Amino acid sequence: MRTLGKKAEGKIIFFNRPMDASKINTFEAYGGAVNQRGSGAIEAAKAGGVAALVRSMTARLDDVPHTGGMGYQDGVPKIPAAAISTMDANLWPRSRNVEEQTYCGD
């Protein structure tokens, strides 16, 4: 996120890091990805983003958005945040007709 610089300003920031399917312990896989949802809106706002879109935190490939806890931080603009299903997260970047796409995986 920090490496995006000015590219993030005025954009919807898409957090699309999946849970690590190689982890046998699903809680370990969840722990390695859930920070995107928990603090995604904060980090996106700090970078100048206008909204955060987050891949659902599940190891399944399904069409159901999974929601959960997220937060805001005092002194940081409160921007909208939403979760999308893992199937949509896989398809969305390829289906957008935009001049430039900027991704954030951390």
CSV table of C-alpha atoms in Angstrom, one decimal:
chain,number,residue,atom,x,y,z
A,1,MET,CA,0.0,0.0,0.0
A,2,ARG,CA,2.7,2.4,0.9
A,3,THR,CA,4.4,2.0,-2.5
A,4,LEU,CA,1.4,3.3,-4.4
A,5,GLY,CA,2.0,6.9,-3.6
A,6,LYS,CA,0.0,9.3,-5.7
A,7,LYS,CA,-1.5,6.5,-7.8
A,8,ALA,CA,-4.0,5.8,-5.0
A,9,GLU,CA,-5.4,9.3,-4.7
A,10,GLY,CA,-9.0,9.5,-5.7
A,11,LYS,CA,-9.2,5.7,-6.5
A,12,ILE,CA,-11.1,2.8,-5.1
A,13,ILE,CA,-8.4,0.6,-3.6
A,14,PHE,CA,-8.9,-3.1,-4.3
A,15,PHE,CA,-7.3,-5.5,-1.7
A,16,ASN,CA,-7.2,-8.9,-3.4
A,17,ARG,CA,-4.7,-11.0,-1.4
A,18,PRO,CA,-6.3,-14.4,-1.0
A,19,MET,CA,-5.9,-16.6,2.1
A,20,ASP,CA,-2.9,-19.0,1.6
A,21,ALA,CA,-4.5,-22.3,0.5
A,22,SER,CA,-1.2,-24.1,1.3
A,23,LYS,CA,-1.8,-23.6,5.1
A,24,ILE,CA,-3.4,-26.6,6.7
A,25,ASN,CA,-4.4,-24.5,9.7
A,26,THR,CA,-7.2,-22.3,8.2
A,27,PHE,CA,-6.9,-19.8,11.1
A,28,GLU,CA,-3.2,-19.3,10.1
A,29,ALA,CA,-4.3,-18.6,6.6
A,30,TYR,CA,-7.0,-16.3,7.8
A,31,GLY,CA,-4.6,-14.4,10.0
A,32,GLY,CA,-2.3,-13.8,7.0
A,33,ALA,CA,-5.0,-12.1,5.0
A,34,VAL,CA,-7.6,-10.5,7.4
A,35,ASN,CA,-5.6,-7.3,8.0
A,36,GLN,CA,-6.9,-6.2,4.5
A,37,ARG,CA,-10.4,-6.1,5.8
A,38,GLY,CA,-9.6,-5.0,9.3
A,39,SER,CA,-7.6,-2.0,8.4
A,40,GLY,CA,-8.1,-1.7,4.6
A,41,ALA,CA,-10.3,1.4,4.8
A,42,ILE,CA,-7.8,3.1,7.1
A,43,GLU,CA,-4.8,2.3,4.8
A,44,ALA,CA,-6.7,3.2,1.7
A,45,ALA,CA,-7.8,6.6,3.2
A,46,LYS,CA,-4.3,7.4,4.3
A,47,ALA,CA,-3.1,6.9,0.7
A,48,GLY,CA,-5.8,9.2,-0.6
A,49,GLY,CA,-8.2,6.5,-1.7
A,50,VAL,CA,-12.0,7.2,-1.8
A,51,ALA,CA,-13.1,3.6,-0.9
A,52,ALA,CA,-11.8,0.2,-0.1
A,53,LEU,CA,-12.9,-3.0,-1.8
A,54,VAL,CA,-11.8,-6.2,-0.1
A,55,ARG,CA,-11.6,-9.8,-1.2
A,56,SER,CA,-13.7,-12.0,1.2
A,57,MET,CA,-11.8,-13.8,3.9
A,58,THR,CA,-12.4,-17.4,3.0
A,59,ALA,CA,-10.5,-20.3,1.5
A,60,ARG,CA,-13.5,-21.2,-0.6
A,61,LEU,CA,-14.1,-20.1,-4.2
A,62,ASP,CA,-17.7,-19.0,-4.0
A,63,ASP,CA,-20.1,-16.2,-5.0
A,64,VAL,CA,-21.0,-15.1,-1.4
A,65,PRO,CA,-19.4,-12.0,0.0
A,66,HIS,CA,-18.1,-12.7,3.6
A,67,THR,CA,-18.2,-9.7,5.9
A,68,GLY,CA,-16.6,-9.2,9.2
A,69,GLY,CA,-14.9,-6.7,11.5
A,70,MET,CA,-13.2,-3.6,10.2
A,71,GLY,CA,-12.3,-0.3,11.7
A,72,TYR,CA,-11.6,3.3,11.4
A,73,GLN,CA,-8.9,5.5,13.0
A,74,ASP,CA,-9.3,8.9,14.6
A,75,GLY,CA,-7.9,11.6,12.3
A,76,VAL,CA,-8.1,9.5,9.2
A,77,PRO,CA,-11.1,10.1,6.8
A,78,LYS,CA,-13.8,7.4,7.1
A,79,ILE,CA,-14.2,6.1,3.6
A,80,PRO,CA,-16.7,3.4,2.5
A,81,ALA,CA,-15.5,-0.2,2.5
A,82,ALA,CA,-17.1,-3.4,1.0
A,83,ALA,CA,-16.4,-7.0,0.6
A,84,ILE,CA,-16.8,-9.0,-2.6
A,85,SER,CA,-16.9,-12.7,-3.1
A,86,THR,CA,-13.8,-14.7,-4.0
A,87,MET,CA,-15.2,-15.5,-7.4
A,88,ASP,CA,-15.9,-11.8,-8.1
A,89,ALA,CA,-12.4,-10.9,-6.7
A,90,ASN,CA,-10.9,-13.2,-9.3
A,91,LEU,CA,-13.0,-11.9,-12.2
A,92,TRP,CA,-13.3,-8.2,-11.3
A,93,PRO,CA,-9.8,-7.0,-12.4
A,94,ARG,CA,-10.1,-8.7,-15.8
A,95,SER,CA,-13.6,-7.3,-16.4
A,96,ARG,CA,-13.0,-3.6,-15.9
A,97,ASN,CA,-12.5,-1.4,-18.9
A,98,VAL,CA,-10.2,1.2,-17.3
A,99,GLU,CA,-7.1,3.0,-18.5
A,100,GLU,CA,-5.0,2.0,-15.5
A,101,GLN,CA,-5.5,-0.5,-12.7
A,102,THR,CA,-3.6,-0.2,-9.5
A,103,TYR,CA,-3.5,-3.2,-7.1
A,104,CYS,CA,-2.6,-3.4,-3.5
A,105,GLY,CA,-1.6,-6.8,-2.2
A,106,ASP,CA,-0.2,-5.9,1.2
